[in-house]
Every structure is written in structure tokens, then in C-alpha cells.
PDB file of C-alpha atoms in Angstrom:
ATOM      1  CA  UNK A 121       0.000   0.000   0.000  1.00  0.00           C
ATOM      2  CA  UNK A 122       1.273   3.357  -1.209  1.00  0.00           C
ATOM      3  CA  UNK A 123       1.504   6.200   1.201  1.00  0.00           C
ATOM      4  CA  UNK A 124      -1.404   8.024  -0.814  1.00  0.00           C
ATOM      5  CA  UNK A 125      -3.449   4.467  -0.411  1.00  0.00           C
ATOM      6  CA  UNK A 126      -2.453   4.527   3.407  1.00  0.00           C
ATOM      7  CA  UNK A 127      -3.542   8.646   3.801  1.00  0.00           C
ATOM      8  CA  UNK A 128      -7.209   7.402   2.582  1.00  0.00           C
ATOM      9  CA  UNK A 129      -7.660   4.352   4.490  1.00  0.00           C
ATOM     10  CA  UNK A 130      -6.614   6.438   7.714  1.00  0.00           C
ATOM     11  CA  UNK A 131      -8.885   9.090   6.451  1.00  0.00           C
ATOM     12  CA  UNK A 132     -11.610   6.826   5.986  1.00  0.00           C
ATOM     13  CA  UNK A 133     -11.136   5.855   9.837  1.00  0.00           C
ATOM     14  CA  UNK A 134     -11.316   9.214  11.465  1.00  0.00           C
ATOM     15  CA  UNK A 135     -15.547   8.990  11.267  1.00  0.00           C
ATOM     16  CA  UNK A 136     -15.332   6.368  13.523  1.00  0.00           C
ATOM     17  CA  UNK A 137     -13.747   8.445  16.210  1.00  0.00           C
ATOM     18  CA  UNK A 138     -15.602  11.613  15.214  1.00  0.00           C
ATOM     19  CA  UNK A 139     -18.991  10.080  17.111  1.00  0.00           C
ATOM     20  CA  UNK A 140     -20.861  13.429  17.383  1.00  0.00           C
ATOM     21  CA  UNK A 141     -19.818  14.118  13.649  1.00  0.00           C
ATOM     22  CA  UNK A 142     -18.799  18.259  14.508  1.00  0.00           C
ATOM     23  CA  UNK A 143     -15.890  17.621  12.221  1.00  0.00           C
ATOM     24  CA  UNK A 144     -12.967  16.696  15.077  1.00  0.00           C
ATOM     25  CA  UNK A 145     -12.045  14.347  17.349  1.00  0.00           C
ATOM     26  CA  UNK A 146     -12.389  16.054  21.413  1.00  0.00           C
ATOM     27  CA  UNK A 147     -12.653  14.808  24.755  1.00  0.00           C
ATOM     28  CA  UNK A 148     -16.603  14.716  24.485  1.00  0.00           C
ATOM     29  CA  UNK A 149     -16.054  11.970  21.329  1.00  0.00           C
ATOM     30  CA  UNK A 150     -14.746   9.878  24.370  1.00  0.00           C
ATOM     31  CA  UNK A 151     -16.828  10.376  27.500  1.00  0.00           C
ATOM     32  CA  UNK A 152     -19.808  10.307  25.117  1.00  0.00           C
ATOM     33  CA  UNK A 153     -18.685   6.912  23.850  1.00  0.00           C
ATOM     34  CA  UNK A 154     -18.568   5.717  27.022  1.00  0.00           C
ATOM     35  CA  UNK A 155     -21.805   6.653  28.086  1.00  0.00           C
ATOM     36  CA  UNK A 156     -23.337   5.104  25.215  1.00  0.00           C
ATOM     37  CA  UNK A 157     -21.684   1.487  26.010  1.00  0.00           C
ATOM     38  CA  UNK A 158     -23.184   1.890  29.781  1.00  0.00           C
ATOM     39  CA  UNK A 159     -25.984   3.134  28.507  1.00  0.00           C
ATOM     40  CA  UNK A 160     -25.957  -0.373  26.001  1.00  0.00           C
ATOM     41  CA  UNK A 161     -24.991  -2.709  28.873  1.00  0.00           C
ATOM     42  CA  UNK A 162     -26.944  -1.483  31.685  1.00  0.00           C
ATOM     43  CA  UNK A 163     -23.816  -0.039  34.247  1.00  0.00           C
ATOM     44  CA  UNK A 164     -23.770   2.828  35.707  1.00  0.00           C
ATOM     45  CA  UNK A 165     -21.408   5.547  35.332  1.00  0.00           C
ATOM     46  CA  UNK A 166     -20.471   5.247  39.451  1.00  0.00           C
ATOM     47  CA  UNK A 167     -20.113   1.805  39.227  1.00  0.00           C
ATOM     48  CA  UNK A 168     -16.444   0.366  39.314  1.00  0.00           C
ATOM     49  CA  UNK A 169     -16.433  -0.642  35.775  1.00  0.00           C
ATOM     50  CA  UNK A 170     -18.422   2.371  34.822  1.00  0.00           C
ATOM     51  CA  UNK A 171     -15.079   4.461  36.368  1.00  0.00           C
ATOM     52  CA  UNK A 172     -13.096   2.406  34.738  1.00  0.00           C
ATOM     53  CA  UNK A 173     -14.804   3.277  30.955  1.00  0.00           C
ATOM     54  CA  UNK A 174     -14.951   6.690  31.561  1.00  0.00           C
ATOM     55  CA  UNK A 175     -11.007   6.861  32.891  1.00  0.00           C
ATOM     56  CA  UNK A 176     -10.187   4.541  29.881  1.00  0.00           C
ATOM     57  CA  UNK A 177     -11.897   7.189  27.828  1.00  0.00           C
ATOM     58  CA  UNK A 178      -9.914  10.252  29.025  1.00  0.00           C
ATOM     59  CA  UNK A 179      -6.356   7.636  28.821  1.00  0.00           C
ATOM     60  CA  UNK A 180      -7.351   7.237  25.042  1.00  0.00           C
ATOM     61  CA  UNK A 181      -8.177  10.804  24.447  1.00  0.00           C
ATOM     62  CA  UNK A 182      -4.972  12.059  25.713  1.00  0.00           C
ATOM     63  CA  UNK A 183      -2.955   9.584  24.159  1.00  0.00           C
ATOM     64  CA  UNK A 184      -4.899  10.350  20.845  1.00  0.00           C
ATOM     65  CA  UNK A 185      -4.608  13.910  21.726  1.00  0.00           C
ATOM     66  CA  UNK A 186      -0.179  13.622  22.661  1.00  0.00           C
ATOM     67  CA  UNK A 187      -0.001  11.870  18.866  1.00  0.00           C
ATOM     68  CA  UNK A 188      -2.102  14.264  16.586  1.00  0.00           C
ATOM     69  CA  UNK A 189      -3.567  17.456  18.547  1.00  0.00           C
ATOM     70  CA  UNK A 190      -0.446  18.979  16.579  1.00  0.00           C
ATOM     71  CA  UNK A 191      -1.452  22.863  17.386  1.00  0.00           C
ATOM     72  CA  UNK A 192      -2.723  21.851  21.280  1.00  0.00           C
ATOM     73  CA  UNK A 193      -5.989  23.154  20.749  1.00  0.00           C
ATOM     74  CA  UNK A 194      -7.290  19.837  21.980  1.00  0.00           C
ATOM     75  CA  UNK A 195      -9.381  19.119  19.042  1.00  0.00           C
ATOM     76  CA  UNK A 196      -7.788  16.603  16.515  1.00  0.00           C
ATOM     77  CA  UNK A 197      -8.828  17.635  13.197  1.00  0.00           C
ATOM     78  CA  UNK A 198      -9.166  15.547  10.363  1.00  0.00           C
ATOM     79  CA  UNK A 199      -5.862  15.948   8.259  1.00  0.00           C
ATOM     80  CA  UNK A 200      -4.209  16.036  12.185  1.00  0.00           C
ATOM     81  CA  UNK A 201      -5.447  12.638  12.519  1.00  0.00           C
ATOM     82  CA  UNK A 202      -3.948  11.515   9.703  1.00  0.00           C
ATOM     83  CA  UNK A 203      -0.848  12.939   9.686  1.00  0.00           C
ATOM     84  CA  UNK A 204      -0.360  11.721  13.628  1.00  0.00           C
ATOM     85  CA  UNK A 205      -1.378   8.287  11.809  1.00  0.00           C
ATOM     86  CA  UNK A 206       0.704   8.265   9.009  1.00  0.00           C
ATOM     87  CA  UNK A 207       4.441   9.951  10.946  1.00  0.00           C
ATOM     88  CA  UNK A 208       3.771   8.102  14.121  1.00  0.00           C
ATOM     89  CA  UNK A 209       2.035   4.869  14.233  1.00  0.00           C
ATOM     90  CA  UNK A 210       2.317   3.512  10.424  1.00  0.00           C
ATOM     91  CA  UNK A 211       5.626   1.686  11.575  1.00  0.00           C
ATOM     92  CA  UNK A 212       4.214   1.142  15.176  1.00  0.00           C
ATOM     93  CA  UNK A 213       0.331   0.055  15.370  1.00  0.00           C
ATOM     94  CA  UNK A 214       0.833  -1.407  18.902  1.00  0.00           C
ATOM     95  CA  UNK A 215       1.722   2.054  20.110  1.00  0.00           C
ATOM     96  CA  UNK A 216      -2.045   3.089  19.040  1.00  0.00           C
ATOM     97  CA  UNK A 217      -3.275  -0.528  20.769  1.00  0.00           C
ATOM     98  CA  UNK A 218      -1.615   0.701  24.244  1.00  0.00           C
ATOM     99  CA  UNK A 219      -2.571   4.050  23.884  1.00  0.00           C
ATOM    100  CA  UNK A 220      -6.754   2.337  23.643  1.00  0.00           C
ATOM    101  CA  UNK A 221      -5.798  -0.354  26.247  1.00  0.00           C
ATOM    102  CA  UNK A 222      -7.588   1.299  28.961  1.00  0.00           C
ATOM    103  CA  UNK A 223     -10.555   1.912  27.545  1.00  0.00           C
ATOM    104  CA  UNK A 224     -10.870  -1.200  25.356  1.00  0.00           C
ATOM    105  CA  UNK A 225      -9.841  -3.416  29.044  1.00  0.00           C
ATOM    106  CA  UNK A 226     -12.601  -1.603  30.922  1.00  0.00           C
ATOM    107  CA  UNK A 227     -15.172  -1.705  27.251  1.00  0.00           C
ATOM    108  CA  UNK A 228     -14.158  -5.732  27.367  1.00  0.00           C
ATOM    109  CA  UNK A 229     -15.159  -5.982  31.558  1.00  0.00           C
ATOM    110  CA  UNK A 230     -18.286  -4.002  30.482  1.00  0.00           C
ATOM    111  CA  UNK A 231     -19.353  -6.459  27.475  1.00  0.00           C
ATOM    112  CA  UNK A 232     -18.175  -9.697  29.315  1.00  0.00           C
ATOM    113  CA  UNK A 233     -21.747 -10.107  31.039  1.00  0.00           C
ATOM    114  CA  UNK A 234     -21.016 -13.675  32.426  1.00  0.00           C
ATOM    115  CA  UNK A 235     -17.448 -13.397  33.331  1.00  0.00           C
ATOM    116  CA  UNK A 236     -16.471 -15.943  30.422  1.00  0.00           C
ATOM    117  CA  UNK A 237     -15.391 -13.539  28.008  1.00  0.00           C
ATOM    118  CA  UNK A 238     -16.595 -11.014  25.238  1.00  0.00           C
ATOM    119  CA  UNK A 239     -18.978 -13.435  23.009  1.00  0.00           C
ATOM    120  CA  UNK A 240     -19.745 -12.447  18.937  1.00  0.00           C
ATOM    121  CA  UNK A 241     -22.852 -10.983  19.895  1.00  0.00           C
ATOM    122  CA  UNK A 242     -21.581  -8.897  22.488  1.00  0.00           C
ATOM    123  CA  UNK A 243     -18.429  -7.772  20.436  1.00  0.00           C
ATOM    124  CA  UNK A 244     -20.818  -6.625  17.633  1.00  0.00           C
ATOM    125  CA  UNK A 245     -23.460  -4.695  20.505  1.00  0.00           C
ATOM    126  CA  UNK A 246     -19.926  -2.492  21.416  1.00  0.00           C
ATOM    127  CA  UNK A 247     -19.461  -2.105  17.211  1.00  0.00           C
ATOM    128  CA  UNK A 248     -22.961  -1.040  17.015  1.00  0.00           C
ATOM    129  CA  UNK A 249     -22.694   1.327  20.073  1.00  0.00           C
ATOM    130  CA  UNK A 250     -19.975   2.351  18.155  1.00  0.00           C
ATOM    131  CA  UNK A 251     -21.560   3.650  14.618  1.00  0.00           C
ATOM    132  CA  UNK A 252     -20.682   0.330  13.030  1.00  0.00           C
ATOM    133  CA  UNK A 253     -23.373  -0.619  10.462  1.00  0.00           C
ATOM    134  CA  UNK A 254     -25.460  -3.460  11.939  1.00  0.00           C
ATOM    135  CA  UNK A 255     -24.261  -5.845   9.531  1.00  0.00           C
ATOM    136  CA  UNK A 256     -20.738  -4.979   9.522  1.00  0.00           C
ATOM    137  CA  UNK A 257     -21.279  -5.136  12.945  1.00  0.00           C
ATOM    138  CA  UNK A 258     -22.062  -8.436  13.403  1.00  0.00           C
ATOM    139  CA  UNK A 259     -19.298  -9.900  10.881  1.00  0.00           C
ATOM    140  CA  UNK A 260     -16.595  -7.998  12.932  1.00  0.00           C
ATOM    141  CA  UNK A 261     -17.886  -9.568  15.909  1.00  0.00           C
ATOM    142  CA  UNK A 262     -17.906 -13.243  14.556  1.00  0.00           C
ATOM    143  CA  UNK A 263     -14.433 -12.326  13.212  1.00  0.00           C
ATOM    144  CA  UNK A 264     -12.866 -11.139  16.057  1.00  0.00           C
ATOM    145  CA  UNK A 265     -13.000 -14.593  17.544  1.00  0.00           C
ATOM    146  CA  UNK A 266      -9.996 -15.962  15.802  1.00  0.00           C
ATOM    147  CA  UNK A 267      -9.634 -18.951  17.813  1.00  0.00           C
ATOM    148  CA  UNK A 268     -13.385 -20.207  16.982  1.00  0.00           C
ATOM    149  CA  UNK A 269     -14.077 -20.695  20.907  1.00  0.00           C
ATOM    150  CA  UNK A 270     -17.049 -18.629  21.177  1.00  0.00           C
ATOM    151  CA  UNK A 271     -15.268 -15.897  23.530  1.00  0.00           C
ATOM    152  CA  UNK A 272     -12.366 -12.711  22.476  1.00  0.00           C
ATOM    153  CA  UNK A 273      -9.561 -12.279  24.099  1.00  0.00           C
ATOM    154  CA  UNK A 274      -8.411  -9.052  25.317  1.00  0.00           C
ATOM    155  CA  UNK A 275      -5.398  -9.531  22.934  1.00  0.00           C
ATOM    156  CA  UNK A 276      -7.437 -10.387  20.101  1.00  0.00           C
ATOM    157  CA  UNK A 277      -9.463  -7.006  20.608  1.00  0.00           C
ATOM    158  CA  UNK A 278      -6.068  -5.400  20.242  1.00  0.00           C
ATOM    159  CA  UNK A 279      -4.443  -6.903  17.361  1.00  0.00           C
ATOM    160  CA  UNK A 280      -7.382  -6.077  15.471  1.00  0.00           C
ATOM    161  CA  UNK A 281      -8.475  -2.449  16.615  1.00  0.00           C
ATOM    162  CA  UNK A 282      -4.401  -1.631  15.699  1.00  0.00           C
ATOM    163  CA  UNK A 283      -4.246  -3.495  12.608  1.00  0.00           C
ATOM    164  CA  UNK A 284      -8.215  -1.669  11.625  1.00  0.00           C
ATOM    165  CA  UNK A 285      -6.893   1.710  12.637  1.00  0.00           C
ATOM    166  CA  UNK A 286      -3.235   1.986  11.576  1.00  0.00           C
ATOM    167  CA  UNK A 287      -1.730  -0.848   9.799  1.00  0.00           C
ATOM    168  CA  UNK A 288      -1.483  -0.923   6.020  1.00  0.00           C
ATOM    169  CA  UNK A 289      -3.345  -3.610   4.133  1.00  0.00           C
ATOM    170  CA  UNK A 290      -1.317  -5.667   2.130  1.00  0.00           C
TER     171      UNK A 290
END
């Protein structure tokens, strides 16, 4: 994939981030994410893991914030987004996974329901919560589950949100 090819699939990506579509990714993008997934799986925001989303959600924002927010206005801007992408995480996609660890460990305690694990259908209620289309939804939560056991691993999550956000297709 050419630079120009990797610039438009990064592009492409930002909408997902952008949740209240103003035109930038902010702080707000986060916490409101995070009170759409308690919202989704019935916790509340005092509970311990409801804490946990919303202090994952601020971790991710700054870290998001430290790569792109370029002029410190803390608002990441489209072509900020991809420029963060494309100088500082193209060669290094787990960077971007530990930057979303906190948030995507507390989204995971949130979706596990039984304590066995994130299942499919749960994985693709998160995607939904998310803006994923419904039926893209539910094909990148059967997919996640590389292993075929029925449950994702927290590593699994990763290795996929890094390698959706930031790493070149071949």
C-alpha cells in the first residue's frame, strides 16, 4: 500500500472516532462513547467498571490527543489525525493498541456479562454502540474470535483495533 493508499484508508477511519460528527475528534467523542456502552450494557457511570470506561476514555483521548492534537488546541482535526497516523504509528500500530488499552480493558469488563469472556454478539453490541453498520457489525464480531471458541480475548481485541486503525493492508 502506497503512502497516498495509506492517507485514505486512515482518512476513511477518522468517522469512527468523530462520534458526534462536529468535524474533530475532542474529549466529548470519548466520555460520550462511554456513556453510550453503559448506557448499552446497563452499568452505571459510578459503578467500578463504569469508572473504569470513563477513565479509559480520558487515557485514550490524551494519548490520541499527545499523537495528533499537533497545534494543542485539543481538538484533533481531520488531516491532524492523519498525519499523527501516518508519521507516528504507520511503523508502530501497537503504540495506538496501548494508547486504547484502557478503555478497550474496561469496554471488554463491560461487554463480558457472564465473566467468560466477550462473546460475537456482544463484540458486535460495542461495534454497534460504536456507529458500526449493523451488519458490519455483526461480521466484525464473529471475526474477532480468531480462535473459533465462542469468547475474544483481550489480545485479540487489540491486534485487530491496531491493525483496523493503523496498519497498512497488504
Amino acid at each position: 500500500m502506497d503512502s497516498a493508499e495509506y492517507e485514505r484508508k486512515i482518512a476513511s477511519r477518522f468517522a469512527a472516532f468523530d462520534q458526534d460528527g462536529n468535524g474533530y475528534i475532542d474529549r466529548e467523542d470519548f466520555s460520550g462513547a462511554a456513556a453510550a456502552l453503559l448506557a448499552e450494557f446497563s452499568t452505571t457511570a459510578r459503578s467500578d467498571k463504569g469508572q473504569a470506561l470513563y477513565s479509559g476514555a480520558e487515557a485514550f483521548w490524551q494519548g490520541m490527543a499527545g499523537i495528533a492534537d499537533v497545534d494543542g488546541d485539543q481538538r484533533v482535526t481531520r488531516q491532524e489525525f492523519i498525519t499523527g497516523a501516518v508519521k507516528r504509528l504507520r511503523d508502530n500500530p501497537q503504540r495506538f493498541a496501548e494508547i486504547a488499552r484502557p478503555f478497550l480493558h474496561a469496554v471488554i469488563a463491560i461487554a463480558d456479562e457472564d465473566g467468560g469472556g466477550v462473546t460475537p454478539s456482544a463484540a458486535e453490541r460495542v461495534l454497534r454502540v460504536l456507529g458500526v453498520e449493523p451488519g458490519l457489525a455483526a461480521q466484525v464480531g464473529a471475526g474477532l474470535d480468531t480462535d473459533g471458541d465462542g469468547r475474544i480475548t483481550e489480545d485479540e481485541i487489540l491486534s485487530a483495533f491496531a491493525a483496523y486503525y493503523v496498519t497498512p493492508e497488504p
